[in-house]
mmCIF file of C-alpha atoms in Angstrom:
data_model
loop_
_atom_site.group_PDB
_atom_site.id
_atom_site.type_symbol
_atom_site.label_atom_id
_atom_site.label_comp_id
_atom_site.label_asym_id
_atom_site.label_seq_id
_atom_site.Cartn_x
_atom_site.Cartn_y
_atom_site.Cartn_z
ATOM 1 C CA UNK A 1 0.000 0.000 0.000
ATOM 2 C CA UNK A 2 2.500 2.646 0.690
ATOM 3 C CA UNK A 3 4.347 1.595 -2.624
ATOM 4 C CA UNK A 4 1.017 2.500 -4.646
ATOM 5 C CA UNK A 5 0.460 5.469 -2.131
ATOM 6 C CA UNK A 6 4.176 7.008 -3.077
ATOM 7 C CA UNK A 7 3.784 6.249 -6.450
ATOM 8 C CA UNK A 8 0.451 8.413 -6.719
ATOM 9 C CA UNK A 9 2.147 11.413 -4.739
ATOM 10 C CA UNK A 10 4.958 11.345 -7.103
ATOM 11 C CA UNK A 11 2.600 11.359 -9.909
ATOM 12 C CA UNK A 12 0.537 14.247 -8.407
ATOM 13 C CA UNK A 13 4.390 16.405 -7.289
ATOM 14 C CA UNK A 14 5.678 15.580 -10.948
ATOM 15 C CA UNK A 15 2.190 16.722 -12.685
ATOM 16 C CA UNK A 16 2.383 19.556 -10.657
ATOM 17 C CA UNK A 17 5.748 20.827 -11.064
ATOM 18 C CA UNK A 18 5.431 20.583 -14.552
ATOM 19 C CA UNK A 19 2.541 22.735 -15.122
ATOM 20 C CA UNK A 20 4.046 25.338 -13.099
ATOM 21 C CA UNK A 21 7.677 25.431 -14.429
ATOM 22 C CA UNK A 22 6.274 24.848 -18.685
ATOM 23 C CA UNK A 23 4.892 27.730 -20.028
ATOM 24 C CA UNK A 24 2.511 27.828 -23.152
ATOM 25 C CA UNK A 25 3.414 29.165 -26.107
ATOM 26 C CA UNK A 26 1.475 32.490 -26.962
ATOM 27 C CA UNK A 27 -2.040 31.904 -28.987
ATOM 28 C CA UNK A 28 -1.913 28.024 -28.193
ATOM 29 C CA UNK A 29 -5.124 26.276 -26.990
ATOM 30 C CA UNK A 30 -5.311 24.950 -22.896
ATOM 31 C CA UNK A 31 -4.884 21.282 -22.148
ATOM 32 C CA UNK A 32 -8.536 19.879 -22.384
ATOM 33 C CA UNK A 33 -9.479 17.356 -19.141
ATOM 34 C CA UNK A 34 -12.280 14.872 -18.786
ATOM 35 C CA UNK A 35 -12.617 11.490 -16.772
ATOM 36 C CA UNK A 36 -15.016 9.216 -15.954
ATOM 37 C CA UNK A 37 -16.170 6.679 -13.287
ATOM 38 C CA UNK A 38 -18.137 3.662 -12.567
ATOM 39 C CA UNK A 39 -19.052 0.886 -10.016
ATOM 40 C CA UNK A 40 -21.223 -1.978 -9.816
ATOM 41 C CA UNK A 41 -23.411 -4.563 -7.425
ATOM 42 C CA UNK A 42 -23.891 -8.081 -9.221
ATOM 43 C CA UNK A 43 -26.211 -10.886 -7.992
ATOM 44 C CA UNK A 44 -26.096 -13.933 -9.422
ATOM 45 C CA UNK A 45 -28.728 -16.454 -9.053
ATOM 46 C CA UNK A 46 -26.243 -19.369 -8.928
ATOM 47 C CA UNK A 47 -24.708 -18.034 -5.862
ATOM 48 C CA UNK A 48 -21.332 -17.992 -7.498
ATOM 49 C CA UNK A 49 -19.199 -16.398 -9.150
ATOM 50 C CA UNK A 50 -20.115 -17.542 -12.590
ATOM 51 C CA UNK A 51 -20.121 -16.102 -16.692
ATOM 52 C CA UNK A 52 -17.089 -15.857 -19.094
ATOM 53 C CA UNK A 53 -17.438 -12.100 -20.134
ATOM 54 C CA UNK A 54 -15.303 -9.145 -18.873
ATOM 55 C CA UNK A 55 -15.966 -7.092 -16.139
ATOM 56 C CA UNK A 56 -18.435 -8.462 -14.058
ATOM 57 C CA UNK A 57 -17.292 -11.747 -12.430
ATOM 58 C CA UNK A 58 -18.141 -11.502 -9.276
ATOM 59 C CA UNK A 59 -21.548 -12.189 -7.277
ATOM 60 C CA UNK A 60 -23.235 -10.869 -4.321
ATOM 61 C CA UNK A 61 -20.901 -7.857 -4.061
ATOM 62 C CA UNK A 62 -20.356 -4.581 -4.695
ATOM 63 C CA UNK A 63 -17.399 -3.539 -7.232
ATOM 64 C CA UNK A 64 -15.594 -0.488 -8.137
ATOM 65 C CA UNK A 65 -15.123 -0.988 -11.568
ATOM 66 C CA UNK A 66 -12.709 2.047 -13.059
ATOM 67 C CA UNK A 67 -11.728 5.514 -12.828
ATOM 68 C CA UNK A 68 -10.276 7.326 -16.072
ATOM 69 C CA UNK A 69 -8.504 10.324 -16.964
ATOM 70 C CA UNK A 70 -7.765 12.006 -20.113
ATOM 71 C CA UNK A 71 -6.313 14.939 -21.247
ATOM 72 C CA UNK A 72 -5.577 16.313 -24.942
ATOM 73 C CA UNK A 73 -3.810 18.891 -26.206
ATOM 74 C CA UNK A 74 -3.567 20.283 -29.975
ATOM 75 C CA UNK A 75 -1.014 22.865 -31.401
ATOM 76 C CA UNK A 76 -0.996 23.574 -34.558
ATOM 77 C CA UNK A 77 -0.854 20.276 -36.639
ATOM 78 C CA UNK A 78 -0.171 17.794 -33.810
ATOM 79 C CA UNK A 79 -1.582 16.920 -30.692
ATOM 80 C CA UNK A 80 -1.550 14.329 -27.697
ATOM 81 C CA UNK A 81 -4.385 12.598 -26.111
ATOM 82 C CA UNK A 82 -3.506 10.114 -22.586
ATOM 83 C CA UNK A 83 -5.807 8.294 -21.355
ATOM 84 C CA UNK A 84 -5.555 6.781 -17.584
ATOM 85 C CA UNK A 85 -7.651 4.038 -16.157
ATOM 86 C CA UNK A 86 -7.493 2.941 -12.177
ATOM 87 C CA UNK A 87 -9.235 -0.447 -10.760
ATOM 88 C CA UNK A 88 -10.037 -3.479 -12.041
ATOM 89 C CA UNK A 89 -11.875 -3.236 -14.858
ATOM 90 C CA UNK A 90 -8.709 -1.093 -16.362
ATOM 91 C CA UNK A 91 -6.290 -3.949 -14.609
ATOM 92 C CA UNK A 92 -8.175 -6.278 -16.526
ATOM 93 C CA UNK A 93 -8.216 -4.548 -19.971
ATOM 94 C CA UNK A 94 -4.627 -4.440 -19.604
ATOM 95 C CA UNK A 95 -3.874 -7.871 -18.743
ATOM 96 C CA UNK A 96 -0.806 -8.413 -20.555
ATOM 97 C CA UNK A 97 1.255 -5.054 -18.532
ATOM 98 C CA UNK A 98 3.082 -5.816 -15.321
ATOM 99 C CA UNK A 99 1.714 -3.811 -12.136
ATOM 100 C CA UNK A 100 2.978 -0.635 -12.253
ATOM 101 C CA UNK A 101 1.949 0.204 -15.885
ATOM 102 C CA UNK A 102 -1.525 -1.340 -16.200
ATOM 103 C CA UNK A 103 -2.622 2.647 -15.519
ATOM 104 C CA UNK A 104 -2.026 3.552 -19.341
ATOM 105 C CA UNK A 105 -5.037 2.843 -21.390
ATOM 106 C CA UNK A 106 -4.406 5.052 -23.995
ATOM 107 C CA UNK A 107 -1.260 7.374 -25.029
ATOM 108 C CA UNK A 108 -1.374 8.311 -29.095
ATOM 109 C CA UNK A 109 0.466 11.263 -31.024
ATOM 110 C CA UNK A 110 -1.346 12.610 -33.964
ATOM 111 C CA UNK A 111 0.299 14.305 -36.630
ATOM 112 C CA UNK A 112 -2.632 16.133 -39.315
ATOM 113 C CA UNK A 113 -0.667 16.294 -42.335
ATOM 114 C CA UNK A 114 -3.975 18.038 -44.357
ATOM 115 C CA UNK A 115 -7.441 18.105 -42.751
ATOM 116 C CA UNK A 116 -7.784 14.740 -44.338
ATOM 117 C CA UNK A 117 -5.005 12.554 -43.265
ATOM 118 C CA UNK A 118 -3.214 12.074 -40.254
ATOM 119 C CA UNK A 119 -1.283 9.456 -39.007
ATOM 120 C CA UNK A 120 -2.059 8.108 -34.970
ATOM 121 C CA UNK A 121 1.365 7.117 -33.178
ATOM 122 C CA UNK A 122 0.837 4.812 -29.422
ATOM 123 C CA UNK A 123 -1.455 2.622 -28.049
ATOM 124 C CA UNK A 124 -4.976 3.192 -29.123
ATOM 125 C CA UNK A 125 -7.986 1.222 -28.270
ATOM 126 C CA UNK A 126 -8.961 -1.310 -30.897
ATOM 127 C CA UNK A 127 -11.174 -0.608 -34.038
ATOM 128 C CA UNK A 128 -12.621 -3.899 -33.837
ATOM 129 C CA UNK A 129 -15.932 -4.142 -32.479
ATOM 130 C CA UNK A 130 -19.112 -2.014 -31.809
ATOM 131 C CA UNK A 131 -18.726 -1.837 -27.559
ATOM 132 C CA UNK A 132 -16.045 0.153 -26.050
ATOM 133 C CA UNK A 133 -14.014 -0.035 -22.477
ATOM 134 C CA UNK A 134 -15.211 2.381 -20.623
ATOM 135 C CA UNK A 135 -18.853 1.880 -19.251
ATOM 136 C CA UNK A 136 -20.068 5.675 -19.992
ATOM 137 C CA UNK A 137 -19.518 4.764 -23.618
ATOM 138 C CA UNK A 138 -21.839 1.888 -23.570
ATOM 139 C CA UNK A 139 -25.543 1.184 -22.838
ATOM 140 C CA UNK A 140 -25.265 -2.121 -21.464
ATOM 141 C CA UNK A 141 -23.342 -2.050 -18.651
ATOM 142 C CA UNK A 142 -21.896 -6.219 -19.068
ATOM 143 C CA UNK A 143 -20.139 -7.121 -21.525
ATOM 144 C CA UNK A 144 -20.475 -9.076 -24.938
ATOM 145 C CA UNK A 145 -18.749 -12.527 -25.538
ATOM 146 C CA UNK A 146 -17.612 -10.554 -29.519
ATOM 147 C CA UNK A 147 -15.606 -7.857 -27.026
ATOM 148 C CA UNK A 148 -14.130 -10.621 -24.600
ATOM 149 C CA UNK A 149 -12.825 -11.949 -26.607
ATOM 150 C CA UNK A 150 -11.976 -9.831 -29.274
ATOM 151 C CA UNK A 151 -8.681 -7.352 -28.987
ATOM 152 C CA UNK A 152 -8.617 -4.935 -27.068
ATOM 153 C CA UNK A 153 -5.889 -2.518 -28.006
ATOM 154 C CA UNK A 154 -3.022 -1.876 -30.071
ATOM 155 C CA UNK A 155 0.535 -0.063 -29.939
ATOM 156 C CA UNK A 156 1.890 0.878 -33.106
ATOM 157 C CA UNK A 157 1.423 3.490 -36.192
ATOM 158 C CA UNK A 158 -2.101 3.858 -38.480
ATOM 159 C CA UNK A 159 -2.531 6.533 -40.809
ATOM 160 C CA UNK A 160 -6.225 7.551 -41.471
ATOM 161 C CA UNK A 161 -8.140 9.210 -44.754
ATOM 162 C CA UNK A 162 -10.969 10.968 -44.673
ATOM 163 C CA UNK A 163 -12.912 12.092 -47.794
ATOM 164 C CA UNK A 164 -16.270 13.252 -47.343
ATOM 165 C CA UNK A 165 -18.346 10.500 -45.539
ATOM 166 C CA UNK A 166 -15.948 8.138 -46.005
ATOM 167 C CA UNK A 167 -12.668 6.592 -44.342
ATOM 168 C CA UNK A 168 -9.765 4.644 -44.879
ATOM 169 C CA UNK A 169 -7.455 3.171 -41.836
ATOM 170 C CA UNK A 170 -4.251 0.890 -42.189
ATOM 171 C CA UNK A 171 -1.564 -0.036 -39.474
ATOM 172 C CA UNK A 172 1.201 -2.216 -38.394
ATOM 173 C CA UNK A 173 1.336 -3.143 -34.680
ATOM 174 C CA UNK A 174 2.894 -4.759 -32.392
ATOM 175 C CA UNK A 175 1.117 -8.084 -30.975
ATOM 176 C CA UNK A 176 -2.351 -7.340 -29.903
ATOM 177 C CA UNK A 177 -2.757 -6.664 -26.323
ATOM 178 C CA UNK A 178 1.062 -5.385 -25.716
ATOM 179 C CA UNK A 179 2.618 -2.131 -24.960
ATOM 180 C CA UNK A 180 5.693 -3.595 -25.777
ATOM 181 C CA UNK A 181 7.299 -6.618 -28.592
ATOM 182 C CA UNK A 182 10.042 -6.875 -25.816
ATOM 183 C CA UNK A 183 6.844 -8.969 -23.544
ATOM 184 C CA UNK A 184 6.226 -10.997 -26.028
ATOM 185 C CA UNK A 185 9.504 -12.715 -27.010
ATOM 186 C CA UNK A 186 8.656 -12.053 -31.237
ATOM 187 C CA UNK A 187 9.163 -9.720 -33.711
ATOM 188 C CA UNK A 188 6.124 -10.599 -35.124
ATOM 189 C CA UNK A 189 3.438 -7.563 -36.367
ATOM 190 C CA UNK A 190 -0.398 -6.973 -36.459
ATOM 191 C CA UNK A 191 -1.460 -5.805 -38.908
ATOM 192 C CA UNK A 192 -4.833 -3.353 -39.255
ATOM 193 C CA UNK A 193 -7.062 -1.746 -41.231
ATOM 194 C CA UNK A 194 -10.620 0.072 -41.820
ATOM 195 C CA UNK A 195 -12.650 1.278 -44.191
ATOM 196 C CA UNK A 196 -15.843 3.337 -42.765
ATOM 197 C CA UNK A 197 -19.236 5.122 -43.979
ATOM 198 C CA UNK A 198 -20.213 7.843 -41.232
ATOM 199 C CA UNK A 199 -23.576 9.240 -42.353
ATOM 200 C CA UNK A 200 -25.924 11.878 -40.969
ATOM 201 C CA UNK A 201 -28.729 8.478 -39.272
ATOM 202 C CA UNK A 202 -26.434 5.412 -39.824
ATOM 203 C CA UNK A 203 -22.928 4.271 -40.191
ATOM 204 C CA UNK A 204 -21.165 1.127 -41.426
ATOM 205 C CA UNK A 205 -17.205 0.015 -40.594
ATOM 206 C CA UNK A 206 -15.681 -2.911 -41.979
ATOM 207 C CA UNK A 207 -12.651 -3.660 -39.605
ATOM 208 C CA UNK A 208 -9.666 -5.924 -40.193
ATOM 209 C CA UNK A 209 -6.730 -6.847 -37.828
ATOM 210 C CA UNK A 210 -4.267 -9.999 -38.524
ATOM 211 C CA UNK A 211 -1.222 -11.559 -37.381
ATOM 212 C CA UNK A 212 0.591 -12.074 -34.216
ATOM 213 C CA UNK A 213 -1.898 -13.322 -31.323
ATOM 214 C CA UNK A 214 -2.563 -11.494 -28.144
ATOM 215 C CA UNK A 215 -2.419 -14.286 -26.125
ATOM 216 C CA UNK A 216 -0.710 -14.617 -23.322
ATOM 217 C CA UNK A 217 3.397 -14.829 -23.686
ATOM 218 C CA UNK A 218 4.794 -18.443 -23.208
ATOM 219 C CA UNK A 219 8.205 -18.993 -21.108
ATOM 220 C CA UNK A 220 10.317 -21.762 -20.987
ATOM 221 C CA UNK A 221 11.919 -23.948 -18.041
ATOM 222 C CA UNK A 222 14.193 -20.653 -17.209
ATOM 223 C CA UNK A 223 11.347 -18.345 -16.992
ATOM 224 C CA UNK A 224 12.674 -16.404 -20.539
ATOM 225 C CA UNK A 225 10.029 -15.414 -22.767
ATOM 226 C CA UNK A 226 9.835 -17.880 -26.209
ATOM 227 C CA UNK A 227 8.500 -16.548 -29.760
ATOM 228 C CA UNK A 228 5.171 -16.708 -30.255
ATOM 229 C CA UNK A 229 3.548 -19.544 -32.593
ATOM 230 C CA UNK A 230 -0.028 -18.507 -32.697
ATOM 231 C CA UNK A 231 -1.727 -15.720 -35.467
ATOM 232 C CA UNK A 232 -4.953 -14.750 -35.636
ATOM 233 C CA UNK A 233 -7.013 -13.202 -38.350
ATOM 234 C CA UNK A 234 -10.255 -11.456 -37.155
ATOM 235 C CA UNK A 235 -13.256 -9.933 -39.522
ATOM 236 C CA UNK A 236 -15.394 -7.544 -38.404
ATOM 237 C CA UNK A 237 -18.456 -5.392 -39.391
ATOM 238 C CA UNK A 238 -20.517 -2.737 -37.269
ATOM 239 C CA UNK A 239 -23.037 -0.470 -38.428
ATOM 240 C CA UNK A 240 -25.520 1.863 -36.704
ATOM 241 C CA UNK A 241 -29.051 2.970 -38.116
ATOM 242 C CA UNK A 242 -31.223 6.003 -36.406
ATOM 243 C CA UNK A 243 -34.942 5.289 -36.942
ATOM 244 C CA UNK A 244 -36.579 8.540 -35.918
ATOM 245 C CA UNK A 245 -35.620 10.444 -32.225
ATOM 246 C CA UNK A 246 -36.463 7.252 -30.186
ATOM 247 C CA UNK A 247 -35.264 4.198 -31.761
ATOM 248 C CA UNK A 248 -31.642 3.279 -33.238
ATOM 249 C CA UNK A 249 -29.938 -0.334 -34.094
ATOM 250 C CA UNK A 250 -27.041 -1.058 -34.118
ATOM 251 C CA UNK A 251 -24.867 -4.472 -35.094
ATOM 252 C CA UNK A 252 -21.902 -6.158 -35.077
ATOM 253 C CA UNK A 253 -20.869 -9.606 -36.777
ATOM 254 C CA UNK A 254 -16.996 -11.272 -36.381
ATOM 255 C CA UNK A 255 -15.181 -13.876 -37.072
ATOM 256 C CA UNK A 256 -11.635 -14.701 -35.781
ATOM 257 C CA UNK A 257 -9.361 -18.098 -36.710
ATOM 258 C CA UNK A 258 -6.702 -18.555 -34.643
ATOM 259 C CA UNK A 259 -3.542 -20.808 -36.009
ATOM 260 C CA UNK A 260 -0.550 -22.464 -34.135
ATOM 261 C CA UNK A 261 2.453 -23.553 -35.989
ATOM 262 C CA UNK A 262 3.136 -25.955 -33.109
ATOM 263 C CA UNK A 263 -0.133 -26.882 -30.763
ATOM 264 C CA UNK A 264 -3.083 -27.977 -32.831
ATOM 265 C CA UNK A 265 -5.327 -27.773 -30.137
ATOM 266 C CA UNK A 266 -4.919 -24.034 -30.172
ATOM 267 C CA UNK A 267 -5.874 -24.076 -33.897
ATOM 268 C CA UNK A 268 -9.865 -23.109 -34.082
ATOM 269 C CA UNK A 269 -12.425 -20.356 -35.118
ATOM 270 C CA UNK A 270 -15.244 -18.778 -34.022
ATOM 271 C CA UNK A 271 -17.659 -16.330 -34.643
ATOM 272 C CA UNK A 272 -20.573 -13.655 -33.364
ATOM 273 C CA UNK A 273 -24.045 -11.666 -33.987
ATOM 274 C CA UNK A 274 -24.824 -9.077 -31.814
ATOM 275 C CA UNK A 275 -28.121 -7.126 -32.480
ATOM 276 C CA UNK A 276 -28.378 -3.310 -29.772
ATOM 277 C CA UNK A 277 -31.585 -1.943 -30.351
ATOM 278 C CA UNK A 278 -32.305 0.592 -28.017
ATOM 279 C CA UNK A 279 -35.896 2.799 -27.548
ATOM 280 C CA UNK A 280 -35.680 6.159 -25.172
ATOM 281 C CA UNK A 281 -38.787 6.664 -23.008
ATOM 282 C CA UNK A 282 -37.990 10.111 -22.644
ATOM 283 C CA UNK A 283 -35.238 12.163 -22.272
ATOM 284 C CA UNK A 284 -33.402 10.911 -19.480
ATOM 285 C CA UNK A 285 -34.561 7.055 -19.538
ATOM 286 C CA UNK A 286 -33.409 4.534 -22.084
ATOM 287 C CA UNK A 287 -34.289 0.731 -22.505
ATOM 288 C CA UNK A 288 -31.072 -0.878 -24.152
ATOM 289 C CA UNK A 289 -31.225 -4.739 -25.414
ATOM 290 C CA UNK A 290 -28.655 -7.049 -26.408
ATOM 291 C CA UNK A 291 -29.075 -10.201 -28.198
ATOM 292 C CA UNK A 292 -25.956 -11.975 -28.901
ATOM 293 C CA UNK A 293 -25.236 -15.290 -30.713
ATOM 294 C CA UNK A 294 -21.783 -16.739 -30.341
ATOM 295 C CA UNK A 295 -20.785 -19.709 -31.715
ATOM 296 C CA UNK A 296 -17.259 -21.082 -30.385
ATOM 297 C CA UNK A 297 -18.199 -25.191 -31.744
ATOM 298 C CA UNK A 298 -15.107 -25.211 -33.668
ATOM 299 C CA UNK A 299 -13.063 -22.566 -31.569
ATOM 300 C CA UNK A 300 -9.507 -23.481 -29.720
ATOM 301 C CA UNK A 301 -8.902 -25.024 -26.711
ATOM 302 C CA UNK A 302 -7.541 -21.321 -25.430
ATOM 303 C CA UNK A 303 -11.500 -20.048 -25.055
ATOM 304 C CA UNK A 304 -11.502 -22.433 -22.443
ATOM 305 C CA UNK A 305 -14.901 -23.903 -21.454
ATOM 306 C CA UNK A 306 -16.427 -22.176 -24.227
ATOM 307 C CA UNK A 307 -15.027 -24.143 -26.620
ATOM 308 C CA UNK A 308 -16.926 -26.409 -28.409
ATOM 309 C CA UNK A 309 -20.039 -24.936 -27.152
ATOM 310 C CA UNK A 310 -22.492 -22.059 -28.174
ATOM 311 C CA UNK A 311 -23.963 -19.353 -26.616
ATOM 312 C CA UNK A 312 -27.044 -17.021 -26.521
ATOM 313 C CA UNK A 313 -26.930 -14.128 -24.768
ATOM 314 C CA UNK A 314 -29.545 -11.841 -23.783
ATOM 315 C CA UNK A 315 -28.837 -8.677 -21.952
ATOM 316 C CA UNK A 316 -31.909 -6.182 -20.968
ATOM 317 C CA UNK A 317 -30.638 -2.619 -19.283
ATOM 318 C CA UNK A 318 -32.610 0.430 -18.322
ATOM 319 C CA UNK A 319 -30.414 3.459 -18.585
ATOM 320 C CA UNK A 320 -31.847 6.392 -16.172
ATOM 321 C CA UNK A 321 -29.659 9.584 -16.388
ATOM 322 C CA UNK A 322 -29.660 12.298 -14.003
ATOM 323 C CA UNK A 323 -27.267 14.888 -14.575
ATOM 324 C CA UNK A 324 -24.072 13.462 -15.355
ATOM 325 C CA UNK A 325 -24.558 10.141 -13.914
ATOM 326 C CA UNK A 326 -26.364 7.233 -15.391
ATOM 327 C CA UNK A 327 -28.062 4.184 -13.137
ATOM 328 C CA UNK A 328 -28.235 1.250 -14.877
ATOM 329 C CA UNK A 329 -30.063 -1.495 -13.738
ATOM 330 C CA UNK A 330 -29.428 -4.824 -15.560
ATOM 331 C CA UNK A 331 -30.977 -8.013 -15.907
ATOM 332 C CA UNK A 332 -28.867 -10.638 -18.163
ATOM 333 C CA UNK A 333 -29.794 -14.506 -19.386
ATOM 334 C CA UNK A 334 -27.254 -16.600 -20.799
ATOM 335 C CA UNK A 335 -28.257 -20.576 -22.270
ATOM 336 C CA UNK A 336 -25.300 -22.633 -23.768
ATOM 337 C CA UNK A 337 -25.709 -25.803 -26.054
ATOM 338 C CA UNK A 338 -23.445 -27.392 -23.260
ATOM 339 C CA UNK A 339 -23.628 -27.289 -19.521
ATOM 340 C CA UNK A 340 -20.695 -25.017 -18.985
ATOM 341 C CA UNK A 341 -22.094 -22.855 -16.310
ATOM 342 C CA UNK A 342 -21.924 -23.515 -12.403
ATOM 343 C CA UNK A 343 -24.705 -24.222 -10.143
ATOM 344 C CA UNK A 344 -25.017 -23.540 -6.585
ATOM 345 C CA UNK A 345 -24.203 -27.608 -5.953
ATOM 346 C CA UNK A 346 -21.417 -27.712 -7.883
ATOM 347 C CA UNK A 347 -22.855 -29.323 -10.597
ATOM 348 C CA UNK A 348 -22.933 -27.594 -14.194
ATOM 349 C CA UNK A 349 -25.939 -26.542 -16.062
ATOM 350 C CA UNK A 350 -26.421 -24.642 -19.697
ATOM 351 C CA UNK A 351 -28.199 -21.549 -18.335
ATOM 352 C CA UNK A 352 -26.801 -18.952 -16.517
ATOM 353 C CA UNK A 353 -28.993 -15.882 -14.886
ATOM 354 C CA UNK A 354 -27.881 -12.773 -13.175
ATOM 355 C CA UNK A 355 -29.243 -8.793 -12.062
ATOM 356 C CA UNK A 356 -27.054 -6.241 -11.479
ATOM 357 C CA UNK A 357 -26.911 -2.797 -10.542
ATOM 358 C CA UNK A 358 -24.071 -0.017 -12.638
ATOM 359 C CA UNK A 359 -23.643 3.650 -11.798
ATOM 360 C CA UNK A 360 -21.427 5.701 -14.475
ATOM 361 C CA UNK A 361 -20.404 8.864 -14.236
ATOM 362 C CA UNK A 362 -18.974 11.510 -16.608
ATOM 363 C CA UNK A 363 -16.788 14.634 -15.656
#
């Protein structure tokens, strides 16, 4: 504890120092703040600790689930955005970083070399998928089994074109999931790309990111880290439709195959449909659905229980907002084609059930 406590204070003494010793050149524009926060009580009617989504895997108790802080700045053609997430749903995201650096979410460098194209330097959050880290961002507060399992962020270099309604996106990255290529024992590149429609009621993205895997690093005997054999190749397509003021749509379908030179068993593919329609009451009360069919029957051994099996998830939240925060109560049935689930006995059954509670808030 006072390792973490003397690690914030020199965080706070640095941050501080800084902005009183660095002055801003004349006519440039103020370093722009924002954060975010959110926290959670899940029951589940198993009585334990059951469900193979991100986030909420705990029962019966009340969870703090992540605090974030970003700041930007922009001068002239280039600017810096960092992005800092604290607790466990940020610990989590960041799996693959050792303790004392799983507090960088985000950290990019953008360079506008016109008005449309630009090229994005760091780690950025991944392009693949329609739900997004941070809970403010979403309308359910769980979590899919397409963003689980998906990536979750890259570091490396993408240049982006914009013309009109319409985007372009390629990169080369290191292994998904790592800050670094020295944590991951390979050379080995992602590699990603994006082409986008942004209209005025709807939007479409067709998302692309292959090679290296962002599985977890394999070590040998002596504890040193050992290339990686596994690539993965995942397709991806979101789009968004506005029907009026009240209702909008949106969807996601992907596909991933995962290959080992070496294992077999990790050789596999699966693949997810994920319908969010979502109706507001009024102006300060949403109903948010999720219906999600994943089907992992021919998937690798590394999805664990899941393999082999398929899932339907359905995820009903009520969004209430008052002010800046949002209460989000949550009510969430999944049924599997195998009994991979945990009852209260100890035995396994194919349905899983559980209510929870979310409060987000945005500052």
């Amino acid at each position: 504890m006072k390792k973490v406590v003397t690690l914030l204070a020199l965080i706070l003494t640095t941050s501080i120092s800084f902005a009183q010793e660095t002055e801003e050149p004349a006519g440039s524009p103020a370093t722009v703040f924002a954060g975010s926060a959110d926290g959670y009580y899940k029951y589940d009617f198993s009585h334990v600790t059951n469900g193979y989504t991100s986030f909420t895997n705990t029962d019966n108790s009340f969870e703090l689930g992540m605090v974030s802080l970003e700041a930007s700045h922009k001068w002239k053609k280039a600017s810096v955005f960092v992005d800092l997430g604290f607790g466990s749903r940020a610990k989590e995201f960041t799996y693959n970083d050792n303790p004392y650096s799983f507090m960088i979410k985000q950290l990019t460098f953008t360079y506008d070399v016109s008005d449309s194209f630009k090229f994005v330097a760091g780690t950025f959050g991944t392009h693949v998928g329609y739900e997004l880290l941070d809970a403010v961002d979403n309308k359910n507060y769980s979590m899919s089994y397409a963003f689980t399992y998906g990536p979750f962020y890259n570091t490396g270099i993408k240049a982006q074109y914009t013309t009109g309604k319409l985007s372009f996106m390629a990169g080369v990255t290191n292994p998904t999931d790592f800050k670094s290529a020295l944590e991951t024992g390979t050379d080995a590149k992602t590699f990603i790309g994006q082409i986008a429609y942004v209209g005025e009621t709807g939007s479409a993205y067709l998302n692309l990111s292959t090679g290296a895997s962002n599985g977890a690093p394999r070590r040998d005997i002596n504890d040193d880290l050992l290339p990686s054999d596994e690539d993965k190749t995942q397709f991806d397509f979101v789009a968004t439709k506005k029907f009026g003021d009240k209702f909008a749509l949106g969807f996601n379908a992907t596909y991933a195959n995962t290959s080992n030179n070496i294992d077999g068993d990790l050789d596999g593919d699966w693949f997810s449909l994920v319908l969010y329609p979502t109706y507001s009451i009024s102006s300060n009360v949403l109903l948010a659905y999720r219906l999600e069919y994943l089907d992992s029957e021919d998937a690798a051994a590394s999805m664990g229980a899941l393999a082999g099996s398929s899932v339907i998830g359905n995820t009903l939240s009520l969004n209430y907002k008052v002010g800046n925060m949002t209460i989000i109560p949550e009510f969430r049935i999944d049924s599997a084609s195998n009994d991979i689930f945990v009852a209260n006995d100890g035995a396994f059954k194919g349905v899983n059930t559980y209510a929870l509670v979310a409060a987000t808030y945005t500052f």
